[in-house]
Each structure stands twice: as C-alpha cells, then as structure tokens.
Tab-separated table of C-alpha atoms in Angstrom:
chain	number	residue	atom	x	y	z
O	1	UNK	CA	-0.035	-0.048	-0.736
O	2	UNK	CA	2.637	2.664	-1.361
O	3	UNK	CA	0.967	5.390	-1.705
O	4	UNK	CA	2.644	9.272	-2.976
O	5	UNK	CA	1.832	11.083	0.484
O	6	UNK	CA	2.041	14.590	-1.740
O	7	UNK	CA	-0.279	13.479	-3.669
O	8	UNK	CA	-2.699	11.508	-1.188
O	9	UNK	CA	-2.700	14.334	0.342
O	10	UNK	CA	-4.341	16.358	-1.886
O	11	UNK	CA	-6.634	14.127	-2.833
O	12	UNK	CA	-7.603	14.384	0.591
O	13	UNK	CA	-7.721	17.619	1.397
O	14	UNK	CA	-10.389	17.654	-1.760
O	15	UNK	CA	-12.538	14.899	0.034
O	16	UNK	CA	-12.168	16.835	3.211
O	17	UNK	CA	-13.794	19.419	1.810
O	18	UNK	CA	-17.415	17.671	0.092
O	19	UNK	CA	-17.493	15.217	3.814
O	20	UNK	CA	-17.355	18.603	5.449
O	21	UNK	CA	-19.872	20.482	3.163
O	22	UNK	CA	-21.900	17.829	3.208
O	23	UNK	CA	-22.120	17.329	7.414
O	24	UNK	CA	-23.332	20.681	7.849
O	25	UNK	CA	-25.690	20.567	5.349
O	26	UNK	CA	-27.069	17.210	7.688
O	27	UNK	CA	-26.722	19.113	10.837
O	28	UNK	CA	-28.382	21.863	9.355
O	29	UNK	CA	-31.098	19.964	8.537
O	30	UNK	CA	-30.963	18.056	11.850
O	31	UNK	CA	-30.193	14.890	10.494
O	32	UNK	CA	-26.877	14.228	11.972
O	33	UNK	CA	-26.549	13.409	15.768
O	34	UNK	CA	-24.138	11.596	17.466
O	35	UNK	CA	-24.610	8.045	15.773
O	36	UNK	CA	-23.228	8.903	12.833
O	37	UNK	CA	-25.939	8.641	9.985
O	38	UNK	CA	-25.853	8.784	5.572
O	39	UNK	CA	-23.422	11.857	5.344
O	40	UNK	CA	-20.702	9.222	7.543
O	41	UNK	CA	-21.331	6.489	5.278
O	42	UNK	CA	-19.825	5.665	1.834
O	43	UNK	CA	-20.600	2.064	-0.233
O	44	UNK	CA	-17.290	1.341	-1.054
O	45	UNK	CA	-18.082	0.949	-4.992
O	46	UNK	CA	-18.651	4.170	-5.380
O	47	UNK	CA	-15.607	5.496	-4.228
O	48	UNK	CA	-13.064	6.067	-7.185
O	49	UNK	CA	-9.635	3.956	-6.944
O	50	UNK	CA	-6.676	6.183	-6.543
O	51	UNK	CA	-3.117	4.892	-8.334
O	52	UNK	CA	-0.431	3.247	-6.870
O	53	UNK	CA	2.915	4.945	-7.285
O	54	UNK	CA	6.454	3.558	-7.440
O	55	UNK	CA	7.907	1.949	-4.339
O	56	UNK	CA	10.696	1.633	-1.667
O	57	UNK	CA	11.588	-0.973	-0.732
O	58	UNK	CA	9.456	-2.090	2.589
O	59	UNK	CA	9.730	-3.774	6.382
O	60	UNK	CA	6.859	-5.536	7.667
O	61	UNK	CA	6.714	-6.912	11.429
O	62	UNK	CA	4.031	-8.557	13.856
O	63	UNK	CA	2.698	-7.061	16.510
O	64	UNK	CA	-0.572	-9.021	16.834
O	65	UNK	CA	-4.125	-7.211	17.127
O	66	UNK	CA	-4.000	-7.140	21.190
O	67	UNK	CA	-5.627	-9.534	21.607
O	68	UNK	CA	-4.925	-8.802	25.037
O	69	UNK	CA	-6.737	-6.121	24.611
O	70	UNK	CA	-4.763	-3.151	26.196
O	71	UNK	CA	-6.864	-0.024	26.317
O	72	UNK	CA	-7.804	3.039	28.342
O	73	UNK	CA	-7.330	6.796	28.146
O	74	UNK	CA	-4.616	7.369	27.982
O	75	UNK	CA	-2.593	10.143	26.255
O	76	UNK	CA	1.451	9.664	26.824
O	77	UNK	CA	2.270	12.384	23.605
O	78	UNK	CA	-0.582	14.658	23.997
O	79	UNK	CA	-1.849	14.794	28.151
O	80	UNK	CA	1.151	12.723	30.072
O	81	UNK	CA	-0.092	11.806	33.203
O	82	UNK	CA	-3.987	12.511	32.777
O	83	UNK	CA	-6.760	9.542	32.338
O	84	UNK	CA	-8.609	10.746	29.323
O	85	UNK	CA	-12.449	10.631	29.149
O	86	UNK	CA	-14.282	7.321	29.807
O	87	UNK	CA	-15.886	7.708	26.245
O	88	UNK	CA	-12.326	8.353	23.869
O	89	UNK	CA	-11.229	4.947	24.899
O	90	UNK	CA	-7.369	4.212	22.883
O	91	UNK	CA	-6.764	0.763	21.728
O	92	UNK	CA	-3.185	-0.019	22.179
O	93	UNK	CA	-0.198	-2.895	19.818
O	94	UNK	CA	3.692	-2.740	21.015
O	95	UNK	CA	4.392	-1.491	24.901
O	96	UNK	CA	2.125	-3.533	27.363
O	97	UNK	CA	2.965	-1.333	29.674
O	98	UNK	CA	1.231	1.985	27.919
O	99	UNK	CA	-0.976	3.940	31.104
O	100	UNK	CA	-1.941	6.424	32.795
O	101	UNK	CA	0.977	6.711	34.755
O	102	UNK	CA	3.632	5.934	32.056
O	103	UNK	CA	6.648	7.590	32.088
O	104	UNK	CA	10.381	7.788	30.468
O	105	UNK	CA	12.270	4.725	32.318
O	106	UNK	CA	8.387	2.878	32.517
O	107	UNK	CA	7.906	1.687	29.169
O	108	UNK	CA	11.785	1.292	28.260
O	109	UNK	CA	11.459	-1.188	31.232
O	110	UNK	CA	7.902	-2.127	29.730
O	111	UNK	CA	6.628	-5.843	28.225
O	112	UNK	CA	5.907	-5.657	24.655
O	113	UNK	CA	3.364	-7.909	22.138
O	114	UNK	CA	5.498	-7.292	18.902
O	115	UNK	CA	7.506	-10.582	18.093
O	116	UNK	CA	11.015	-8.847	17.459
O	117	UNK	CA	11.346	-6.822	20.715
O	118	UNK	CA	10.436	-3.577	19.262
O	119	UNK	CA	8.299	-1.505	22.610
O	120	UNK	CA	7.311	1.530	21.288
O	121	UNK	CA	3.896	1.740	21.520
O	122	UNK	CA	0.655	2.189	18.832
O	123	UNK	CA	-2.548	4.020	19.623
O	124	UNK	CA	-5.334	4.876	18.729
O	125	UNK	CA	-9.402	4.980	19.495
O	126	UNK	CA	-11.226	1.743	20.030
O	127	UNK	CA	-13.685	0.986	16.867
O	128	UNK	CA	-17.723	0.167	17.826
O	129	UNK	CA	-20.530	-1.350	16.779
O	130	UNK	CA	-24.043	1.116	17.466
O	131	UNK	CA	-24.057	-0.396	20.351
O	132	UNK	CA	-21.185	-0.028	21.794
O	133	UNK	CA	-19.501	-3.392	21.709
O	134	UNK	CA	-15.468	-3.152	21.225
O	135	UNK	CA	-14.552	-4.693	18.044
O	136	UNK	CA	-10.643	-6.382	18.056
O	137	UNK	CA	-9.377	-6.071	14.671
O	138	UNK	CA	-9.151	-9.885	12.618
O	139	UNK	CA	-5.670	-8.122	11.707
O	140	UNK	CA	-3.470	-5.889	12.157
O	141	UNK	CA	-0.581	-5.130	9.419
O	142	UNK	CA	2.394	-2.554	10.882
O	143	UNK	CA	4.568	-1.400	7.862
O	144	UNK	CA	7.725	0.420	7.252
O	145	UNK	CA	8.287	2.511	3.604
O	146	UNK	CA	11.290	3.898	2.255
O	147	UNK	CA	11.352	7.508	0.337
O	148	UNK	CA	11.292	8.491	-3.197
O	149	UNK	CA	13.364	10.408	-3.528
O	150	UNK	CA	16.044	10.263	-1.099
O	151	UNK	CA	18.299	7.069	1.858
O	152	UNK	CA	15.818	7.520	5.126
O	153	UNK	CA	17.929	8.175	8.618
O	154	UNK	CA	17.157	6.027	11.845
O	155	UNK	CA	14.519	7.284	14.032
O	156	UNK	CA	15.428	8.883	17.129
O	157	UNK	CA	14.823	7.582	20.156
O	158	UNK	CA	10.984	8.298	21.574
O	159	UNK	CA	10.463	10.137	18.431
O	160	UNK	CA	6.453	10.653	18.524
O	161	UNK	CA	4.686	10.768	15.667
O	162	UNK	CA	0.555	11.983	14.773
O	163	UNK	CA	-1.489	11.869	12.395
O	164	UNK	CA	-4.903	12.813	11.776
O	165	UNK	CA	-6.944	15.561	14.243
O	166	UNK	CA	-9.294	14.216	16.985
O	167	UNK	CA	-11.019	17.657	16.221
O	168	UNK	CA	-11.227	17.335	12.477
O	169	UNK	CA	-14.850	17.778	13.097
O	170	UNK	CA	-15.743	21.413	14.985
O	171	UNK	CA	-12.204	23.133	13.543
O	172	UNK	CA	-13.074	22.707	9.879
O	173	UNK	CA	-11.006	19.047	8.927
O	174	UNK	CA	-6.914	21.182	8.707
O	175	UNK	CA	-4.873	18.640	9.997
O	176	UNK	CA	-7.987	15.898	9.176
O	177	UNK	CA	-6.491	12.390	7.692
O	178	UNK	CA	-8.837	9.759	7.784
O	179	UNK	CA	-8.400	6.809	5.916
O	180	UNK	CA	-11.008	4.152	5.095
O	181	UNK	CA	-11.038	1.251	2.723
O	182	UNK	CA	-12.342	-2.230	1.913
O	183	UNK	CA	-10.437	-5.806	1.885
O	184	UNK	CA	-11.292	-6.074	-1.453
O	185	UNK	CA	-10.318	-3.164	-3.169
O	186	UNK	CA	-7.184	-1.538	-0.721
O	187	UNK	CA	-7.265	1.124	-4.047
O	188	UNK	CA	-10.510	3.010	-3.384
O	189	UNK	CA	-9.370	5.031	-0.200
O	190	UNK	CA	-11.764	7.263	0.907
O	191	UNK	CA	-12.325	10.300	3.929
O	192	UNK	CA	-15.698	8.670	5.302
O	193	UNK	CA	-17.156	4.833	6.942
O	194	UNK	CA	-16.964	2.370	4.123
O	195	UNK	CA	-19.686	-0.502	3.177
O	196	UNK	CA	-18.169	-2.955	2.098
O	197	UNK	CA	-18.966	-6.538	0.377
O	198	UNK	CA	-19.964	-8.911	2.348
O	199	UNK	CA	-17.507	-11.009	2.827
O	200	UNK	CA	-14.884	-7.888	3.223
O	201	UNK	CA	-13.011	-6.776	6.003
O	202	UNK	CA	-13.399	-2.690	7.027
O	203	UNK	CA	-10.231	-1.442	6.622
O	204	UNK	CA	-8.823	1.273	8.457
O	205	UNK	CA	-5.151	3.338	8.000
O	206	UNK	CA	-3.014	5.302	9.497
O	207	UNK	CA	-0.147	7.231	6.770
O	208	UNK	CA	2.032	9.070	9.266
O	209	UNK	CA	3.942	11.374	8.664
O	210	UNK	CA	7.864	10.740	8.085
O	211	UNK	CA	9.427	14.351	7.832
O	212	UNK	CA	12.244	14.956	10.837
O	213	UNK	CA	13.427	18.885	11.352
O	214	UNK	CA	17.285	16.394	12.631
O	215	UNK	CA	16.607	17.458	16.549
O	216	UNK	CA	13.455	17.054	18.417
O	217	UNK	CA	11.712	14.054	19.537
O	218	UNK	CA	8.503	16.618	20.216
O	219	UNK	CA	7.025	18.899	19.364
O	220	UNK	CA	4.157	21.259	21.548
O	221	UNK	CA	1.328	20.484	18.887
O	222	UNK	CA	3.455	17.180	18.063
O	223	UNK	CA	3.047	17.805	14.808
O	224	UNK	CA	6.140	20.485	13.714
O	225	UNK	CA	8.882	18.441	14.428
O	226	UNK	CA	7.721	15.745	11.769
O	227	UNK	CA	6.045	16.415	8.780
O	228	UNK	CA	4.410	14.736	6.031
O	229	UNK	CA	6.291	15.129	2.656
O	230	UNK	CA	5.937	17.612	-0.737
O	231	UNK	CA	3.871	16.838	-3.731
O	232	UNK	CA	6.685	14.367	-5.080
O	233	UNK	CA	7.175	12.191	-1.978
O	234	UNK	CA	10.612	14.991	-1.375
O	235	UNK	CA	11.178	16.536	2.480
O	236	UNK	CA	11.083	19.801	2.712
O	237	UNK	CA	13.824	21.521	3.415
O	238	UNK	CA	16.309	21.407	6.679
O	239	UNK	CA	13.933	18.194	7.037
O	240	UNK	CA	15.589	14.555	7.118
O	241	UNK	CA	13.304	11.965	5.178
O	242	UNK	CA	13.109	9.059	8.486
O	243	UNK	CA	10.765	5.383	7.621
O	244	UNK	CA	7.447	6.426	6.663
O	245	UNK	CA	5.024	3.934	9.047
O	246	UNK	CA	1.770	3.237	7.626
O	247	UNK	CA	0.032	0.837	9.935
O	248	UNK	CA	-3.917	-1.042	8.314
O	249	UNK	CA	-6.078	-2.656	10.796
O	250	UNK	CA	-8.750	-4.899	9.366
O	251	UNK	CA	-12.220	-5.289	10.787
O	252	UNK	CA	-15.315	-7.983	10.392
O	253	UNK	CA	-17.839	-5.729	9.747
O	254	UNK	CA	-21.394	-7.084	8.518
O	255	UNK	CA	-22.420	-5.541	5.887
O	256	UNK	CA	-25.124	-3.132	6.485
O	257	UNK	CA	-23.657	-3.381	9.835
O	258	UNK	CA	-23.200	0.449	12.129
O	259	UNK	CA	-19.991	1.342	13.517
O	260	UNK	CA	-18.366	4.050	14.688
O	261	UNK	CA	-14.457	4.887	16.068
O	262	UNK	CA	-14.230	7.114	20.388
O	263	UNK	CA	-14.543	10.505	20.085
O	264	UNK	CA	-15.042	13.360	22.068
O	265	UNK	CA	-17.755	14.801	22.724
O	266	UNK	CA	-18.839	17.366	20.010
O	267	UNK	CA	-17.151	15.759	17.398
O	268	UNK	CA	-20.019	13.367	16.663
O	269	UNK	CA	-18.252	10.087	16.175
O	270	UNK	CA	-17.108	11.609	12.618
O	271	UNK	CA	-15.108	9.709	10.822
O	272	UNK	CA	-12.654	12.652	10.056
O	273	UNK	CA	-11.821	13.020	13.481
O	274	UNK	CA	-9.360	9.477	13.115
O	275	UNK	CA	-6.195	9.698	14.333
O	276	UNK	CA	-3.463	7.927	15.802
O	277	UNK	CA	0.143	7.895	17.856
O	278	UNK	CA	3.115	6.613	18.199
O	279	UNK	CA	6.495	6.534	20.728
O	280	UNK	CA	9.349	5.010	19.060
O	281	UNK	CA	11.184	2.523	21.301
O	282	UNK	CA	12.725	0.273	19.748
O	283	UNK	CA	16.222	-1.960	19.844
O	284	UNK	CA	18.669	0.769	18.359
O	285	UNK	CA	19.586	-2.605	16.523
O	286	UNK	CA	16.873	-3.128	14.731
O	287	UNK	CA	16.149	0.583	13.335
O	288	UNK	CA	19.437	-0.129	11.923
O	289	UNK	CA	18.489	-3.376	10.296
O	290	UNK	CA	14.876	-1.872	9.175
O	291	UNK	CA	16.919	1.203	7.361
O	292	UNK	CA	18.757	-0.499	5.156
O	293	UNK	CA	16.577	-3.236	4.345
O	294	UNK	CA	14.499	0.505	3.537
O	295	UNK	CA	16.527	2.135	2.295
O	296	UNK	CA	17.896	-1.199	-0.130
O	297	UNK	CA	15.010	-1.625	-1.466
O	298	UNK	CA	14.029	-4.898	0.084
O	299	UNK	CA	10.844	-5.822	0.632
O	300	UNK	CA	12.091	-6.836	4.433
O	301	UNK	CA	10.131	-8.985	7.122
C-alpha cells in the first residue's frame, strides 16, 4: 500500500472539503445525531480508485492485534499523566505497560506484544458497533516504507508521531487525515466509513508523516517536528526522511452494520476525527536493520 504522500494528501483535501460540506448540510437539516448517519457512510463501489505509485523498500513486522485487550483512556503523547474521558478509549499494540502513569523509564522497561522486541507504543481510538461493543481487529499490519526521493535516516529514540485530528469535525479539518477502505479494493480510499461487500474487511489506514527536523523528538503541537513529504515525495528543506510508518487495521463488520470510532464530545463520532500516535522505542539494532532494508530497496519481514 505504498502511495505518494503528496498526491494522497491533495486528493484527501478535496475529499475533506466535500465531507465537511455534507456534514454541515446534515446538521442544518437536523439529520446528524450522535450516531453516524447518512453522510458519514459511503458504498465503497462509489469511491474512485487511486493509482499506486513507484514503490520503495518495505519492512513489515508483527505486534499482534490487541488480542489481550490493552485499552485505556491515556494519551502519553498529548496529555501524559492524565486520564482521558471515558468515552474516548484507545487500542494499543506494542508496549504492554502504557497507562496514565507511564514514564520514559517504565516504557523502556515494559514488555511488548511485538515478536521482534519492538517496545514502541502504537495507539488509536477503539472502533465499536453502534450498540457499543468494542471490535477487536481481525488483522493488523505495521509496515515501514522508504522515501522515493532520498535515503532515509534512523528515527531517534522517543520520537513521537501523530496523524489525524481528534477535533477535525469542529475545527475545520485542516489536520484531518482519515483513510478508510475495504479489503477487496484497498486502492479505493475514502474519508468516510466504508460500506464493504459481504465477506470483506473494513480497513482503517494510518499513514504517518516521515520528514524529521533533525533536532526534536516532540513539539508543542506534536506535529511540527515530524511533517509530511511534499508533493512528489521529497522532504521539505531542513528536514530529513525517516522510515514512513503505515498501520493497516482490519475489522470484520457485517454488511449494513453501523459502526463508529470513539470520539470527544461535539465530534459526533465523525470518521474525519480518526487519528493515531506512536512513540519510538525500537532497539537501535532493529532500527538500523530497517534503514538498511529500506535504503537497499528490499522487501523485509
């Protein structure tokens, strides 16, 4: 699923504009309530396929699919040390020690669900059926990709990454990066909850930024230190390409079944608000192996 980040973001901005317009019309008509209705869903057959672009090296690894049920309301990137609201629960893979009281020391010493010893944490809001039942993914893939324009450098330890905006529904969507699809047509990507044909999986895709400023592991908005590539795939001046993380989460959702992600109040469970975070705690030797794999154009696991 290697797509040009710049082209994907341009297409996404148009899709977001249409999505926000539809949502506004629905609200004005009194249609959109706290459960997602009408404009939040789209039949995947009505979504235009996006062409794939030149590939790069890739490195895929297994961190499970949260079979252990590691969930809580903490956000160790945005609000460390504080519990979040009960209606906004996160799913985790990777580091098994993440909770409200997590520290750098406790995370570094924590066990992990990753088979290769990666102690990083990866997390996003849970997905529920409209009746409230949290859905455990049926599969979950973590993949690092290289950069089409330049070699990548190692991610620094404790680098924080963020994609998407939990408040996108009410703040205009400038930072929204929702990507939804179906397993039978992953090239059809949408900003809305997809209605997939029977037997197919609902896909949730998190494509993280991959241009690092070379200095910081975090920033006040948790984004300025790690930004998206420019159109064409190159990184902005004074930034360095690092491995690009893509997480694909698949769910078994029956055709016609309503579902939604956890969201803050006033966000109305909009698919626009989907988001995810990571904190890099990979062993140095593993990160070096990933960089070698990507820069030599290999497909590694």
